[in-house]
PDB file of C-alpha atoms in Angstrom:
ATOM      1  CA  MET W  39     -61.362 -74.525  35.533  1.00 58.00           C
ATOM      2  CA  LYS W  40     -63.890 -73.380  32.947  1.00 69.00           C
ATOM      3  CA  THR W  41     -66.126 -75.983  31.372  1.00 86.00           C
ATOM      4  CA  LEU W  42     -65.674 -76.490  27.636  1.00 96.00           C
ATOM      5  CA  LEU W  43     -69.186 -77.415  26.544  1.00 98.00           C
ATOM      6  CA  ALA W  44     -72.359 -75.373  26.854  1.00 98.00           C
ATOM      7  CA  PRO W  45     -74.853 -76.821  29.389  1.00 96.00           C
ATOM      8  CA  ARG W  46     -77.183 -78.470  26.873  1.00 96.00           C
ATOM      9  CA  PHE W  47     -74.262 -80.337  25.278  1.00 98.00           C
ATOM     10  CA  GLN W  48     -72.665 -81.583  28.512  1.00 96.00           C
ATOM     11  CA  ASP W  49     -74.063 -85.110  28.038  1.00 97.00           C
ATOM     12  CA  LEU W  50     -72.504 -85.846  24.680  1.00 98.00           C
ATOM     13  CA  MET W  51     -73.833 -89.386  24.392  1.00 98.00           C
ATOM     14  CA  GLN W  52     -77.392 -88.148  24.907  1.00 98.00           C
ATOM     15  CA  VAL W  53     -76.810 -85.496  22.233  1.00 98.00           C
ATOM     16  CA  ALA W  54     -75.579 -88.241  19.898  1.00 98.00           C
ATOM     17  CA  ASP W  55     -78.728 -90.266  20.613  1.00 98.00           C
ATOM     18  CA  ASP W  56     -80.981 -87.283  19.999  1.00 98.00           C
ATOM     19  CA  TYR W  57     -79.406 -86.183  16.723  1.00 98.00           C
ATOM     20  CA  ALA W  58     -78.026 -89.381  15.110  1.00 98.00           C
ATOM     21  CA  ALA W  59     -80.964 -89.801  12.734  1.00 98.00           C
ATOM     22  CA  GLN W  60     -80.837 -86.135  11.711  1.00 98.00           C
ATOM     23  CA  TYR W  61     -77.108 -86.353  11.010  1.00 98.00           C
ATOM     24  CA  GLN W  62     -77.147 -89.653   9.156  1.00 98.00           C
ATOM     25  CA  ASN W  63     -80.153 -88.752   6.964  1.00 98.00           C
ATOM     26  CA  ALA W  64     -79.080 -85.214   6.081  1.00 98.00           C
ATOM     27  CA  ASN W  65     -79.014 -84.010   2.484  1.00 97.00           C
ATOM     28  CA  PRO W  66     -76.809 -83.971   0.388  1.00 97.00           C
ATOM     29  CA  PHE W  67     -74.634 -86.142   2.684  1.00 97.00           C
ATOM     30  CA  PRO W  68     -74.462 -86.874   6.432  1.00 98.00           C
ATOM     31  CA  SER W  69     -73.923 -83.581   8.254  1.00 98.00           C
ATOM     32  CA  ILE W  70     -75.158 -81.325  11.034  1.00 98.00           C
ATOM     33  CA  SER W  71     -74.576 -77.953  12.681  1.00 98.00           C
ATOM     34  CA  PHE W  72     -75.069 -76.775  16.258  1.00 98.00           C
ATOM     35  CA  ASP W  73     -75.140 -73.248  17.621  1.00 98.00           C
ATOM     36  CA  ASP W  74     -73.609 -72.309  20.995  1.00 98.00           C
ATOM     37  CA  PHE W  75     -71.943 -75.711  21.272  1.00 98.00           C
ATOM     38  CA  PHE W  76     -69.158 -74.558  23.598  1.00 98.00           C
ATOM     39  CA  ASP W  77     -69.182 -72.450  26.747  1.00 98.00           C
ATOM     40  CA  GLU W  78     -69.165 -68.873  25.444  1.00 97.00           C
ATOM     41  CA  ASP W  79     -66.599 -67.512  27.911  1.00 97.00           C
ATOM     42  CA  PHE W  80     -64.225 -70.377  27.231  1.00 97.00           C
ATOM     43  CA  LEU W  81     -64.519 -70.090  23.465  1.00 98.00           C
ATOM     44  CA  THR W  82     -63.967 -66.337  23.726  1.00 98.00           C
ATOM     45  CA  GLU W  83     -60.610 -67.151  25.357  1.00 97.00           C
ATOM     46  CA  VAL W  84     -59.826 -69.370  22.379  1.00 98.00           C
ATOM     47  CA  LEU W  85     -60.718 -66.527  20.022  1.00 98.00           C
ATOM     48  CA  HIS W  86     -58.480 -64.091  21.921  1.00 98.00           C
ATOM     49  CA  GLU W  87     -55.578 -66.517  21.433  1.00 98.00           C
ATOM     50  CA  PHE W  88     -56.162 -66.766  17.681  1.00 98.00           C
ATOM     51  CA  PRO W  89     -53.231 -65.038  15.930  1.00 97.00           C
ATOM     52  CA  ASP W  90     -53.116 -63.127  12.682  1.00 97.00           C
ATOM     53  CA  LEU W  91     -51.843 -66.045  10.622  1.00 97.00           C
ATOM     54  CA  SER W  92     -50.459 -63.696   7.971  1.00 96.00           C
ATOM     55  CA  LYS W  93     -47.903 -62.602  10.585  1.00 95.00           C
ATOM     56  CA  LYS W  94     -46.997 -66.125  11.708  1.00 95.00           C
ATOM     57  CA  ASP W  95     -45.120 -69.039  10.202  1.00 93.00           C
ATOM     58  CA  SER W  96     -48.232 -70.413   8.518  1.00 94.00           C
ATOM     59  CA  ILE W  97     -49.238 -72.034   5.238  1.00 95.00           C
ATOM     60  CA  SER W  98     -50.533 -69.636   2.586  1.00 94.00           C
ATOM     61  CA  PHE W  99     -52.723 -70.877  -0.269  1.00 92.00           C
ATOM     62  CA  ASN W 100     -53.312 -68.608  -3.262  1.00 90.00           C
ATOM     63  CA  ASP W 101     -53.902 -70.463  -6.519  1.00 86.00           C
ATOM     64  CA  GLY W 102     -57.312 -69.157  -7.631  1.00 84.00           C
ATOM     65  CA  ARG W 103     -59.194 -72.109  -6.183  1.00 92.00           C
ATOM     66  CA  GLN W 104     -58.206 -71.319  -2.610  1.00 94.00           C
ATOM     67  CA  VAL W 105     -57.034 -68.098  -1.017  1.00 95.00           C
ATOM     68  CA  LYS W 106     -56.569 -68.791   2.681  1.00 97.00           C
ATOM     69  CA  LEU W 107     -54.127 -69.235   5.557  1.00 97.00           C
ATOM     70  CA  ALA W 108     -53.601 -72.297   7.739  1.00 97.00           C
ATOM     71  CA  GLY W 109     -51.584 -72.849  10.896  1.00 96.00           C
ATOM     72  CA  LYS W 110     -49.027 -75.602  11.356  1.00 95.00           C
ATOM     73  CA  GLY W 111     -50.074 -78.080  14.005  1.00 94.00           C
ATOM     74  CA  GLU W 112     -49.978 -76.690  17.539  1.00 95.00           C
ATOM     75  CA  ALA W 113     -47.356 -74.041  16.775  1.00 93.00           C
ATOM     76  CA  ASN W 114     -49.695 -71.094  17.376  1.00 95.00           C
ATOM     77  CA  PHE W 115     -52.041 -72.650  19.954  1.00 98.00           C
ATOM     78  CA  GLY W 116     -52.502 -70.833  23.263  1.00 97.00           C
ATOM     79  CA  GLU W 117     -53.338 -72.700  26.458  1.00 97.00           C
ATOM     80  CA  ALA W 118     -57.121 -72.555  26.023  1.00 97.00           C
ATOM     81  CA  THR W 119     -56.824 -73.641  22.391  1.00 98.00           C
ATOM     82  CA  LYS W 120     -54.631 -76.589  23.367  1.00 98.00           C
ATOM     83  CA  ARG W 121     -57.139 -77.664  25.989  1.00 98.00           C
ATOM     84  CA  LEU W 122     -59.988 -77.473  23.472  1.00 98.00           C
ATOM     85  CA  MET W 123     -58.194 -79.297  20.670  1.00 98.00           C
ATOM     86  CA  HIS W 124     -56.866 -82.036  22.952  1.00 98.00           C
ATOM     87  CA  PHE W 125     -60.374 -82.623  24.297  1.00 98.00           C
ATOM     88  CA  LEU W 126     -61.721 -82.912  20.750  1.00 98.00           C
ATOM     89  CA  ASN W 127     -59.097 -85.593  20.088  1.00 98.00           C
ATOM     90  CA  SER W 128     -59.960 -87.534  23.270  1.00 98.00           C
ATOM     91  CA  GLU W 129     -61.815 -90.812  23.829  1.00 97.00           C
ATOM     92  CA  PRO W 130     -65.067 -89.222  25.115  1.00 97.00           C
ATOM     93  CA  PHE W 131     -65.361 -87.052  22.032  1.00 98.00           C
ATOM     94  CA  LEU W 132     -64.477 -89.902  19.676  1.00 98.00           C
ATOM     95  CA  LEU W 133     -67.241 -92.016  21.233  1.00 98.00           C
ATOM     96  CA  PHE W 134     -69.673 -89.139  20.710  1.00 98.00           C
ATOM     97  CA  LEU W 135     -68.688 -88.863  17.043  1.00 98.00           C
ATOM     98  CA  GLN W 136     -68.944 -92.626  16.566  1.00 98.00           C
ATOM     99  CA  LYS W 137     -72.487 -92.728  17.907  1.00 98.00           C
ATOM    100  CA  LEU W 138     -73.678 -89.582  16.145  1.00 98.00           C
ATOM    101  CA  THR W 139     -72.342 -90.541  12.721  1.00 98.00           C
ATOM    102  CA  GLY W 140     -73.081 -94.259  12.851  1.00 98.00           C
ATOM    103  CA  ILE W 141     -69.644 -94.990  11.382  1.00 97.00           C
ATOM    104  CA  GLU W 142     -68.862 -98.623  12.168  1.00 96.00           C
ATOM    105  CA  GLU W 143     -65.077 -98.526  11.847  1.00 97.00           C
ATOM    106  CA  VAL W 144     -63.223 -97.323  14.957  1.00 98.00           C
ATOM    107  CA  LEU W 145     -62.540 -93.587  14.721  1.00 98.00           C
ATOM    108  CA  ILE W 146     -59.002 -92.295  15.224  1.00 98.00           C
ATOM    109  CA  SER W 147     -58.065 -88.692  15.957  1.00 98.00           C
ATOM    110  CA  ASP W 148     -55.107 -86.859  14.447  1.00 97.00           C
ATOM    111  CA  PRO W 149     -52.620 -85.532  17.046  1.00 96.00           C
ATOM    112  CA  TYR W 150     -50.683 -83.834  14.235  1.00 96.00           C
ATOM    113  CA  PHE W 151     -53.654 -81.754  13.024  1.00 97.00           C
ATOM    114  CA  PHE W 152     -52.518 -82.362   9.438  1.00 95.00           C
ATOM    115  CA  GLY W 153     -54.403 -79.884   7.237  1.00 95.00           C
ATOM    116  CA  GLY W 154     -56.450 -78.854  10.271  1.00 96.00           C
ATOM    117  CA  GLY W 155     -55.953 -76.612  13.269  1.00 98.00           C
ATOM    118  CA  GLN W 156     -56.289 -72.849  12.817  1.00 98.00           C
ATOM    119  CA  HIS W 157     -57.704 -71.560   9.515  1.00 98.00           C
ATOM    120  CA  GLU W 158     -58.113 -67.930   8.497  1.00 98.00           C
ATOM    121  CA  ILE W 159     -59.584 -66.286   5.404  1.00 98.00           C
ATOM    122  CA  LYS W 160     -59.036 -62.562   4.836  1.00 98.00           C
ATOM    123  CA  PRO W 161     -61.249 -60.213   2.770  1.00 98.00           C
ATOM    124  CA  GLY W 162     -61.354 -61.459  -0.819  1.00 97.00           C
ATOM    125  CA  GLY W 163     -60.352 -64.974   0.195  1.00 97.00           C
ATOM    126  CA  LEU W 164     -62.241 -68.154  -0.661  1.00 96.00           C
ATOM    127  CA  LEU W 165     -62.157 -71.931  -0.858  1.00 96.00           C
ATOM    128  CA  LYS W 166     -63.780 -73.379  -3.972  1.00 96.00           C
ATOM    129  CA  ILE W 167     -66.069 -76.388  -3.720  1.00 96.00           C
ATOM    130  CA  HIS W 168     -64.111 -79.597  -3.291  1.00 95.00           C
ATOM    131  CA  ALA W 169     -63.877 -83.075  -1.810  1.00 94.00           C
ATOM    132  CA  ASP W 170     -61.037 -83.491   0.672  1.00 94.00           C
ATOM    133  CA  PHE W 171     -57.826 -85.495   0.472  1.00 91.00           C
ATOM    134  CA  ASN W 172     -58.766 -89.026   1.452  1.00 92.00           C
ATOM    135  CA  LYS W 173     -55.701 -90.440   3.233  1.00 93.00           C
ATOM    136  CA  HIS W 174     -53.623 -89.153   6.121  1.00 95.00           C
ATOM    137  CA  PRO W 175     -50.095 -88.750   4.680  1.00 92.00           C
ATOM    138  CA  THR W 176     -48.222 -90.367   7.582  1.00 93.00           C
ATOM    139  CA  MET W 177     -50.771 -92.555   9.390  1.00 94.00           C
ATOM    140  CA  LYS W 178     -52.170 -93.843   6.043  1.00 94.00           C
ATOM    141  CA  LEU W 179     -55.697 -93.850   7.446  1.00 96.00           C
ATOM    142  CA  ASP W 180     -58.977 -93.021   5.711  1.00 94.00           C
ATOM    143  CA  ARG W 181     -60.433 -89.572   6.354  1.00 97.00           C
ATOM    144  CA  ARG W 182     -64.014 -89.883   7.638  1.00 97.00           C
ATOM    145  CA  ILE W 183     -65.210 -86.742   9.490  1.00 98.00           C
ATOM    146  CA  ASN W 184     -64.599 -82.993   9.399  1.00 98.00           C
ATOM    147  CA  PHE W 185     -65.448 -81.008  12.543  1.00 98.00           C
ATOM    148  CA  LEU W 186     -65.377 -77.212  12.135  1.00 98.00           C
ATOM    149  CA  ILE W 187     -65.643 -74.510  14.810  1.00 98.00           C
ATOM    150  CA  TYR W 188     -66.356 -70.931  13.735  1.00 98.00           C
ATOM    151  CA  LEU W 189     -64.845 -68.145  15.811  1.00 98.00           C
ATOM    152  CA  SER W 190     -65.676 -64.797  14.176  1.00 94.00           C
ATOM    153  CA  LYS W 191     -67.827 -62.579  16.397  1.00 96.00           C
ATOM    154  CA  ASP W 192     -70.258 -59.964  15.031  1.00 96.00           C
ATOM    155  CA  TRP W 193     -70.389 -61.744  11.664  1.00 97.00           C
ATOM    156  CA  LYS W 194     -73.055 -60.414   9.276  1.00 97.00           C
ATOM    157  CA  GLU W 195     -74.845 -62.082   6.374  1.00 96.00           C
ATOM    158  CA  GLU W 196     -73.498 -59.500   3.908  1.00 97.00           C
ATOM    159  CA  TYR W 197     -69.921 -60.532   4.734  1.00 98.00           C
ATOM    160  CA  GLY W 198     -70.508 -63.869   3.024  1.00 97.00           C
ATOM    161  CA  GLY W 199     -68.245 -66.776   3.876  1.00 97.00           C
ATOM    162  CA  ASN W 200     -71.057 -69.322   4.051  1.00 97.00           C
ATOM    163  CA  PHE W 201     -69.959 -72.926   4.356  1.00 97.00           C
ATOM    164  CA  GLU W 202     -71.786 -74.673   1.516  1.00 98.00           C
ATOM    165  CA  LEU W 203     -72.696 -78.329   0.907  1.00 98.00           C
ATOM    166  CA  TRP W 204     -73.262 -79.258  -2.750  1.00 97.00           C
ATOM    167  CA  ASP W 205     -74.981 -82.135  -4.498  1.00 97.00           C
ATOM    168  CA  LYS W 206     -72.991 -84.856  -6.229  1.00 94.00           C
ATOM    169  CA  ASN W 207     -73.614 -83.390  -9.709  1.00 94.00           C
ATOM    170  CA  MET W 208     -72.436 -79.909  -8.692  1.00 95.00           C
ATOM    171  CA  GLU W 209     -75.733 -78.376  -9.769  1.00 94.00           C
ATOM    172  CA  LYS W 210     -77.083 -77.079  -6.472  1.00 95.00           C
ATOM    173  CA  CYS W 211     -76.031 -75.899  -3.030  1.00 97.00           C
ATOM    174  CA  GLU W 212     -78.238 -78.011  -0.769  1.00 97.00           C
ATOM    175  CA  ARG W 213     -77.289 -76.475   2.599  1.00 97.00           C
ATOM    176  CA  LYS W 214     -75.219 -73.558   3.845  1.00 96.00           C
ATOM    177  CA  PHE W 215     -74.118 -72.258   7.219  1.00 96.00           C
ATOM    178  CA  LEU W 216     -73.029 -68.719   8.063  1.00 97.00           C
ATOM    179  CA  PRO W 217     -69.710 -68.900   9.990  1.00 98.00           C
ATOM    180  CA  VAL W 218     -70.903 -67.144  13.156  1.00 98.00           C
ATOM    181  CA  PHE W 219     -69.158 -67.390  16.519  1.00 98.00           C
ATOM    182  CA  ASN W 220     -69.691 -70.657  18.418  1.00 98.00           C
ATOM    183  CA  ARG W 221     -71.374 -72.451  15.531  1.00 98.00           C
ATOM    184  CA  ILE W 222     -70.011 -75.876  14.691  1.00 98.00           C
ATOM    185  CA  ALA W 223     -70.505 -77.773  11.451  1.00 98.00           C
ATOM    186  CA  MET W 224     -69.543 -81.368  10.900  1.00 98.00           C
ATOM    187  CA  PHE W 225     -69.967 -83.861   8.093  1.00 98.00           C
ATOM    188  CA  SER W 226     -68.838 -87.246   6.840  1.00 97.00           C
ATOM    189  CA  THR W 227     -66.049 -86.991   4.280  1.00 97.00           C
ATOM    190  CA  THR W 228     -66.122 -89.134   1.148  1.00 95.00           C
ATOM    191  CA  ASP W 229     -64.902 -88.743  -2.415  1.00 94.00           C
ATOM    192  CA  PHE W 230     -68.286 -87.151  -3.158  1.00 94.00           C
ATOM    193  CA  SER W 231     -68.913 -84.848  -0.158  1.00 97.00           C
ATOM    194  CA  TYR W 232     -68.485 -81.573  -2.035  1.00 97.00           C
ATOM    195  CA  HIS W 233     -68.230 -78.496   0.167  1.00 97.00           C
ATOM    196  CA  GLY W 234     -66.478 -75.154   0.526  1.00 97.00           C
ATOM    197  CA  HIS W 235     -66.702 -71.367   0.731  1.00 96.00           C
ATOM    198  CA  PRO W 236     -66.636 -70.621  -3.013  1.00 95.00           C
ATOM    199  CA  ASP W 237     -67.225 -66.853  -3.316  1.00 95.00           C
ATOM    200  CA  PRO W 238     -64.839 -64.075  -2.264  1.00 96.00           C
ATOM    201  CA  LEU W 239     -65.201 -62.945   1.329  1.00 97.00           C
ATOM    202  CA  ASN W 240     -66.755 -59.520   1.704  1.00 97.00           C
ATOM    203  CA  CYS W 241     -65.994 -58.625   5.329  1.00 97.00           C
ATOM    204  CA  PRO W 242     -64.387 -55.276   6.262  1.00 96.00           C
ATOM    205  CA  GLU W 243     -60.619 -54.876   6.366  1.00 95.00           C
ATOM    206  CA  GLY W 244     -59.352 -55.852   9.787  1.00 94.00           C
ATOM    207  CA  MET W 245     -61.840 -58.711  10.080  1.00 97.00           C
ATOM    208  CA  SER W 246     -61.366 -62.302   8.934  1.00 98.00           C
ATOM    209  CA  ARG W 247     -63.180 -65.612   8.839  1.00 98.00           C
ATOM    210  CA  LYS W 248     -61.561 -67.621  11.656  1.00 98.00           C
ATOM    211  CA  SER W 249     -62.124 -71.293  12.329  1.00 98.00           C
ATOM    212  CA  LEU W 250     -60.662 -74.410  13.891  1.00 98.00           C
ATOM    213  CA  ALA W 251     -60.748 -77.679  11.975  1.00 98.00           C
ATOM    214  CA  LEU W 252     -60.370 -81.244  13.193  1.00 98.00           C
ATOM    215  CA  TYR W 253     -60.358 -84.343  11.023  1.00 98.00           C
ATOM    216  CA  TYR W 254     -61.032 -87.908  12.106  1.00 98.00           C
ATOM    217  CA  TYR W 255     -59.942 -91.153  10.458  1.00 98.00           C
ATOM    218  CA  SER W 256     -60.459 -94.910  10.366  1.00 97.00           C
ATOM    219  CA  ASN W 257     -58.573 -97.952   9.114  1.00 96.00           C
ATOM    220  CA  GLY W 258     -60.751 -98.838   6.127  1.00 91.00           C
ATOM    221  CA  ARG W 259     -64.082 -97.516   4.915  1.00 93.00           C
ATOM    222  CA  PRO W 260     -67.182 -98.595   2.932  1.00 89.00           C
ATOM    223  CA  ALA W 261     -66.617 -99.040  -0.801  1.00 90.00           C
ATOM    224  CA  SER W 262     -69.624 -96.799  -1.523  1.00 90.00           C
ATOM    225  CA  GLU W 263     -67.672 -93.763  -0.264  1.00 90.00           C
ATOM    226  CA  VAL W 264     -64.821 -94.229  -2.710  1.00 89.00           C
ATOM    227  CA  ASN W 265     -64.327 -93.135  -6.297  1.00 86.00           C
ATOM    228  CA  THR W 266     -62.967 -96.366  -7.744  1.00 79.00           C
ATOM    229  CA  ASP W 267     -60.932 -94.450 -10.337  1.00 76.00           C
ATOM    230  CA  LEU W 268     -58.875 -92.893  -7.551  1.00 76.00           C
ATOM    231  CA  GLU W 269     -56.809 -94.359  -4.753  1.00 76.00           C
ATOM    232  CA  LYS W 270     -54.912 -91.904  -2.580  1.00 83.00           C
ATOM    233  CA  HIS W 271     -55.782 -88.413  -3.797  1.00 86.00           C
ATOM    234  CA  ASN W 272     -55.292 -84.798  -2.899  1.00 89.00           C
ATOM    235  CA  THR W 273     -58.102 -82.199  -2.687  1.00 91.00           C
ATOM    236  CA  LEU W 274     -60.545 -82.640  -5.578  1.00 91.00           C
ATOM    237  CA  PHE W 275     -61.782 -79.192  -6.640  1.00 93.00           C
ATOM    238  CA  LYS W 276     -65.049 -79.035  -8.578  1.00 93.00           C
ATOM    239  CA  GLU W 277     -66.585 -76.322 -10.745  1.00 92.00           C
ATOM    240  CA  ARG W 278     -70.125 -75.211 -10.035  1.00 93.00           C
ATOM    241  CA  LYS W 279     -72.277 -75.707 -13.117  1.00 88.00           C
ATOM    242  CA  ASN W 280     -72.654 -72.557 -15.259  1.00 84.00           C
ATOM    243  CA  ASN W 281     -70.598 -70.369 -12.916  1.00 87.00           C
ATOM    244  CA  SER W 282     -68.347 -67.868 -14.716  1.00 83.00           C
ATOM    245  CA  GLN W 283     -66.234 -67.210 -11.603  1.00 84.00           C
ATOM    246  CA  ASP W 284     -65.348 -70.870 -11.350  1.00 85.00           C
ATOM    247  CA  VAL W 285     -64.486 -71.145 -15.043  1.00 82.00           C
ATOM    248  CA  LYS W 286     -61.945 -68.364 -14.609  1.00 79.00           C
ATOM    249  CA  ALA W 287     -60.562 -69.718 -11.328  1.00 82.00           C
ATOM    250  CA  PHE W 288     -60.038 -73.206 -12.710  1.00 81.00           C
ATOM    251  CA  LYS W 289     -57.998 -72.000 -15.669  1.00 74.00           C
ATOM    252  CA  LEU W 290     -54.776 -72.282 -13.707  1.00 61.00           C
ATOM    253  CA  SER W 291     -51.434 -72.258 -15.421  1.00 42.00           C
ATOM    254  CA  LYS W 292     -49.378 -75.439 -15.297  1.00 48.00           C
ATOM    255  CA  LYS W 293     -46.917 -73.637 -13.056  1.00 58.00           C
ATOM    256  CA  GLU W 294     -49.637 -72.732 -10.545  1.00 62.00           C
ATOM    257  CA  GLN W 295     -50.910 -76.302 -10.525  1.00 60.00           C
ATOM    258  CA  VAL W 296     -47.433 -77.644  -9.797  1.00 66.00           C
ATOM    259  CA  LYS W 297     -47.006 -75.146  -6.966  1.00 67.00           C
ATOM    260  CA  ALA W 298     -50.357 -76.172  -5.473  1.00 62.00           C
ATOM    261  CA  VAL W 299     -49.354 -79.853  -5.496  1.00 65.00           C
ATOM    262  CA  MET W 300     -45.978 -79.008  -3.968  1.00 67.00           C
ATOM    263  CA  ARG W 301     -47.612 -77.111  -1.113  1.00 66.00           C
ATOM    264  CA  ASP W 302     -49.975 -79.978  -0.383  1.00 63.00           C
ATOM    265  CA  TYR W 303     -47.461 -82.834  -0.529  1.00 65.00           C
ATOM    266  CA  LEU W 304     -44.006 -81.501   0.378  1.00 70.00           C
ATOM    267  CA  PRO W 305     -42.739 -80.261   3.746  1.00 74.00           C
ATOM    268  CA  PRO W 306     -42.957 -76.440   3.964  1.00 69.00           C
ATOM    269  CA  VAL W 307     -39.183 -76.028   4.294  1.00 71.00           C
ATOM    270  CA  ILE W 308     -38.632 -77.812   0.952  1.00 73.00           C
ATOM    271  CA  VAL W 309     -41.423 -75.837  -0.744  1.00 64.00           C
ATOM    272  CA  ARG W 310     -39.853 -72.561   0.376  1.00 69.00           C
ATOM    273  CA  LYS W 311     -36.467 -73.562  -0.976  1.00 68.00           C
ATOM    274  CA  LEU W 312     -37.874 -74.661  -4.327  1.00 65.00           C
ATOM    275  CA  LEU W 313     -39.983 -71.516  -4.787  1.00 63.00           C
ATOM    276  CA  SER W 314     -37.191 -69.171  -3.683  1.00 62.00           C
ATOM    277  CA  SER W 315     -34.877 -70.718  -6.289  1.00 58.00           C
ATOM    278  CA  GLU W 316     -37.205 -69.334  -8.994  1.00 55.00           C
ATOM    279  CA  ASN W 317     -36.564 -65.738  -7.918  1.00 50.00           C
TER     280      ASN W 317
END
C-alpha cells in the first residue's frame, strides 16, 4: 500500500512542533503552506480520479462573485481519494492540526464534507475575496480551519488562480500561493479571515484549477474571532478597495442574490425544482 505523506512529513507531530510558531504568527491571520506534502505517486492517483465536475452531478456557482464547481460529498471520490480524505478526517491528523494551530477547543472533522471535497474552476472562473460560513448546517459546530490541497500539474504563473489572503480592511493582499500540484495551504477561519481567488482564471481550455478542501470545527470558539453583529452567517463576500472588477461583480440583481442564498442553504433537489419552475 502506498504511503500518503512525503518522507519529510511522515512524523506529523514533529512537523507541528517545527512550524507551530510560523503558523500561529503568520500575517494577516494564522496560516501556512507546504510544498510536496503528500507522496507524489499517491497524489497523482488522486488527480487521475478527479472527474470533470461539469459532467457530474455537482454544485455549480455562477453569480458574479463566484464561478466554480463543487462536488457533493463522496459521490465522485475514487478509492485513492477516499483513502486520502478519510485519513485527513482521522485522529492522527486532527492531533497534528490541533498542535500546529494552537487551537484549544477540541477539533472535529466533517464526515459529510459540507462545502468541501472536490472543487474545480474552469477558465474564466473565480472566487471573490470572502470570509467563510461560520457554522456547520447540521452539526451546528464552529468552523475553525480550512485545509486545501492543489492538484493541477504543469500550472504556470500566467494562468493565475493564486489563493490570496487579505488584510482585515480589504486594502492589501498580504500573501498569495500559486495552486501548483502537491501544494497545501491551510489557515484558521474566523469572521475576518478574508481569502479567495478573485480574478478570472487564465489557463488554457481543457485545463482547470483542481483542489480538495477539508474543513474542521469545534464546539465553541474565542469571542475575538467573531463579528458580534452576526450569529450564524453564510459566506461574507468583500470588495477589494478601489477595484473596478469587484464593483461590477458585486452589483448583483436581487434575483441573483436570492438564487445564491438558495444554493447555499437549500438541498440541491429543492433548488433545482424551484429554478426549473421559472422556465
